[in-house]
PDB file of C-alpha atoms in Angstrom:
ATOM      1  CA  MET A 121    -105.433  11.893 163.870  1.00  0.00           C
ATOM      2  CA  VAL A 122    -107.918   9.566 164.821  1.00  0.00           C
ATOM      3  CA  PRO A 123    -110.477   8.653 162.062  1.00  0.00           C
ATOM      4  CA  VAL A 124    -114.148   8.963 162.962  1.00  0.00           C
ATOM      5  CA  ARG A 125    -117.439   7.072 161.704  1.00  0.00           C
ATOM      6  CA  ARG A 126    -120.763   7.669 162.020  1.00  0.00           C
ATOM      7  CA  LYS A 127    -121.767   3.929 162.500  1.00  0.00           C
ATOM      8  CA  LEU A 128    -119.904   0.854 163.652  1.00  0.00           C
ATOM      9  CA  ASP A 129    -119.012  -2.097 161.318  1.00  0.00           C
ATOM     10  CA  HIS A 130    -118.766  -6.156 161.010  1.00  0.00           C
ATOM     11  CA  ARG A 131    -116.898  -6.755 164.363  1.00  0.00           C
ATOM     12  CA  GLU A 132    -116.377  -3.598 165.406  1.00  0.00           C
ATOM     13  CA  ALA A 133    -118.066  -1.972 169.457  1.00  0.00           C
ATOM     14  CA  VAL A 134    -118.464   0.822 171.052  1.00  0.00           C
ATOM     15  CA  LEU A 135    -115.217   2.316 172.725  1.00  0.00           C
ATOM     16  CA  ALA A 136    -116.022   2.294 177.211  1.00  0.00           C
ATOM     17  CA  VAL A 137    -114.046   3.519 179.663  1.00  0.00           C
ATOM     18  CA  ASP A 138    -111.367   1.138 181.013  1.00  0.00           C
ATOM     19  CA  GLY A 139    -111.455   2.673 184.311  1.00  0.00           C
ATOM     20  CA  ASP A 140    -108.934   3.866 187.448  1.00  0.00           C
ATOM     21  CA  HIS A 141    -110.544   1.737 190.352  1.00  0.00           C
ATOM     22  CA  GLY A 142    -107.683   3.769 192.709  1.00  0.00           C
ATOM     23  CA  GLY A 143    -108.823   7.523 190.788  1.00  0.00           C
ATOM     24  CA  GLU A 144    -111.681   8.343 189.698  1.00  0.00           C
ATOM     25  CA  ALA A 145    -114.750   7.615 191.017  1.00  0.00           C
ATOM     26  CA  GLY A 146    -117.900   7.097 189.114  1.00  0.00           C
ATOM     27  CA  ALA A 147    -116.032   6.975 185.466  1.00  0.00           C
ATOM     28  CA  CYS A 148    -118.813   6.378 182.727  1.00  0.00           C
ATOM     29  CA  ARG A 149    -118.282   3.152 181.212  1.00  0.00           C
ATOM     30  CA  TYR A 150    -119.904   4.643 178.128  1.00  0.00           C
ATOM     31  CA  VAL A 151    -117.871   7.236 176.234  1.00  0.00           C
ATOM     32  CA  GLY A 152    -120.544   8.835 174.655  1.00  0.00           C
ATOM     33  CA  ASP A 153    -121.185   9.524 170.775  1.00  0.00           C
ATOM     34  CA  VAL A 154    -118.920  11.650 169.449  1.00  0.00           C
ATOM     35  CA  SER A 155    -119.222  14.669 166.795  1.00  0.00           C
ATOM     36  CA  VAL A 156    -117.051  16.013 164.614  1.00  0.00           C
ATOM     37  CA  VAL A 157    -117.425  19.611 163.804  1.00  0.00           C
ATOM     38  CA  ALA A 158    -116.862  20.767 160.568  1.00  0.00           C
ATOM     39  CA  GLU A 159    -117.239  24.712 160.775  1.00  0.00           C
ATOM     40  CA  GLN A 160    -117.585  27.357 163.387  1.00  0.00           C
ATOM     41  CA  ARG A 161    -118.590  30.600 163.999  1.00  0.00           C
ATOM     42  CA  THR A 162    -117.859  32.984 167.264  1.00  0.00           C
ATOM     43  CA  THR A 163    -118.944  36.314 167.706  1.00  0.00           C
ATOM     44  CA  ASP A 164    -119.039  38.355 171.389  1.00  0.00           C
ATOM     45  CA  ILE A 165    -122.162  39.061 172.467  1.00  0.00           C
ATOM     46  CA  LYS A 166    -123.838  40.884 175.342  1.00  0.00           C
ATOM     47  CA  ALA A 167    -126.423  38.974 176.708  1.00  0.00           C
ATOM     48  CA  GLY A 168    -129.962  41.010 176.889  1.00  0.00           C
ATOM     49  CA  PRO A 169    -132.384  41.018 180.004  1.00  0.00           C
ATOM     50  CA  GLY A 170    -133.170  37.448 180.997  1.00  0.00           C
ATOM     51  CA  GLY A 171    -130.383  35.962 179.718  1.00  0.00           C
ATOM     52  CA  VAL A 172    -129.433  33.079 177.461  1.00  0.00           C
ATOM     53  CA  MET A 173    -131.378  29.814 178.369  1.00  0.00           C
ATOM     54  CA  THR A 174    -128.668  27.307 178.064  1.00  0.00           C
ATOM     55  CA  ASP A 175    -129.482  23.372 178.818  1.00  0.00           C
ATOM     56  CA  GLU A 176    -126.603  22.686 181.156  1.00  0.00           C
ATOM     57  CA  VAL A 177    -127.029  25.500 183.483  1.00  0.00           C
ATOM     58  CA  GLY A 178    -130.390  27.278 182.593  1.00  0.00           C
ATOM     59  CA  VAL A 179    -129.669  31.062 182.357  1.00  0.00           C
ATOM     60  CA  VAL A 180    -126.300  32.739 181.756  1.00  0.00           C
ATOM     61  CA  THR A 181    -126.100  36.827 181.701  1.00  0.00           C
ATOM     62  CA  GLY A 182    -123.541  39.445 180.772  1.00  0.00           C
ATOM     63  CA  ASP A 183    -120.745  39.068 178.544  1.00  0.00           C
ATOM     64  CA  LEU A 184    -120.794  35.565 176.505  1.00  0.00           C
ATOM     65  CA  THR A 185    -119.580  34.217 173.086  1.00  0.00           C
ATOM     66  CA  LEU A 186    -121.704  32.906 170.995  1.00  0.00           C
ATOM     67  CA  ARG A 187    -120.641  29.666 168.753  1.00  0.00           C
ATOM     68  CA  SER A 188    -122.661  28.131 165.823  1.00  0.00           C
ATOM     69  CA  GLU A 189    -121.556  24.326 165.576  1.00  0.00           C
ATOM     70  CA  LEU A 190    -121.982  22.764 161.646  1.00  0.00           C
ATOM     71  CA  ASP A 191    -121.107  19.030 162.239  1.00  0.00           C
ATOM     72  CA  ASP A 192    -120.346  16.435 159.641  1.00  0.00           C
ATOM     73  CA  ALA A 193    -124.163  15.686 159.090  1.00  0.00           C
ATOM     74  CA  GLY A 194    -125.020  19.502 158.500  1.00  0.00           C
ATOM     75  CA  ALA A 195    -126.743  20.417 161.892  1.00  0.00           C
ATOM     76  CA  VAL A 196    -125.876  23.844 163.458  1.00  0.00           C
ATOM     77  CA  THR A 197    -125.734  23.847 167.518  1.00  0.00           C
ATOM     78  CA  LEU A 198    -125.516  27.149 168.551  1.00  0.00           C
ATOM     79  CA  ARG A 199    -123.305  27.413 172.085  1.00  0.00           C
ATOM     80  CA  VAL A 200    -122.030  30.044 174.583  1.00  0.00           C
ATOM     81  CA  GLN A 201    -119.726  30.301 177.516  1.00  0.00           C
ATOM     82  CA  TYR A 202    -118.755  33.571 179.235  1.00  0.00           C
ATOM     83  CA  LYS A 203    -116.650  35.375 177.711  1.00  0.00           C
ATOM     84  CA  ASP A 204    -112.925  33.744 178.000  1.00  0.00           C
ATOM     85  CA  ALA A 205    -114.241  30.569 179.925  1.00  0.00           C
ATOM     86  CA  ALA A 206    -113.478  27.492 179.373  1.00  0.00           C
ATOM     87  CA  GLU A 207    -117.165  25.691 179.530  1.00  0.00           C
ATOM     88  CA  TRP A 208    -119.500  25.622 176.390  1.00  0.00           C
ATOM     89  CA  TYR A 209    -122.945  25.063 177.331  1.00  0.00           C
ATOM     90  CA  ALA A 210    -125.445  24.415 174.295  1.00  0.00           C
ATOM     91  CA  VAL A 211    -128.631  26.824 173.579  1.00  0.00           C
ATOM     92  CA  THR A 212    -131.681  25.860 174.681  1.00  0.00           C
ATOM     93  CA  GLY A 213    -133.526  24.862 171.339  1.00  0.00           C
ATOM     94  CA  GLY A 214    -130.276  25.916 169.316  1.00  0.00           C
ATOM     95  CA  LYS A 215    -130.128  23.153 166.906  1.00  0.00           C
ATOM     96  CA  ALA A 216    -131.160  22.850 163.252  1.00  0.00           C
ATOM     97  CA  LYS A 217    -130.418  20.986 160.400  1.00  0.00           C
ATOM     98  CA  LEU A 218    -129.566  23.010 157.844  1.00  0.00           C
ATOM     99  CA  ALA A 219    -130.481  22.780 153.622  1.00  0.00           C
ATOM    100  CA  ALA A 220    -127.124  23.694 152.709  1.00  0.00           C
ATOM    101  CA  PRO A 221    -123.591  24.258 154.941  1.00  0.00           C
ATOM    102  CA  ALA A 222    -123.355  27.805 153.020  1.00  0.00           C
ATOM    103  CA  ASP A 223    -126.580  28.649 155.223  1.00  0.00           C
ATOM    104  CA  LEU A 224    -123.925  28.421 158.189  1.00  0.00           C
ATOM    105  CA  ASP A 225    -123.366  32.249 158.144  1.00  0.00           C
ATOM    106  CA  ALA A 226    -126.868  33.242 157.847  1.00  0.00           C
ATOM    107  CA  VAL A 227    -128.162  31.593 161.237  1.00  0.00           C
ATOM    108  CA  HIS A 228    -125.302  33.069 162.797  1.00  0.00           C
ATOM    109  CA  GLY A 229    -126.116  35.958 161.986  1.00  0.00           C
ATOM    110  CA  ILE A 230    -129.438  35.781 162.969  1.00  0.00           C
ATOM    111  CA  ALA A 231    -128.314  34.023 166.393  1.00  0.00           C
ATOM    112  CA  VAL A 232    -126.229  37.260 167.129  1.00  0.00           C
ATOM    113  CA  ALA A 233    -129.179  39.356 166.153  1.00  0.00           C
ATOM    114  CA  LEU A 234    -131.611  37.788 168.292  1.00  0.00           C
ATOM    115  CA  LEU A 235    -128.885  37.316 171.441  1.00  0.00           C
ATOM    116  CA  ASN A 236    -126.708  40.413 171.311  1.00  0.00           C
ATOM    117  CA  ARG A 237    -128.513  42.994 173.229  1.00  0.00           C
ATOM    118  CA  PRO A 238    -125.331  45.683 174.685  1.00  0.00           C
ATOM    119  CA  GLU A 239    -128.004  48.423 175.547  1.00  0.00           C
ATOM    120  CA  GLY A 240    -130.162  45.901 177.216  1.00  0.00           C
TER     121      GLY A 240
END
């Protein structure tokens, strides 16, 4: 396991991509922020008319899997994927700070109730 810390300490620096000059073109020099998912809940849903809006690809429709992720800072993020696909997409507006980690179940249940529309 690799220990992950929220902030850099004395004499520490942000990780950077070494790059493969003969391989991948356009490798990013900054690897980005690392977030640790402390807990998560998943449920298969069927998007209703209009689908589910995501930040990355816009509207997704049909049979989806909804995942509610709680990070180590107490923030929940909602993500969806096409059922059995590899890619996850952030639900637009689907991020909030929870008062307590125990609230994850309630938030996930509400998200399922809002987004799951098997009857259309």
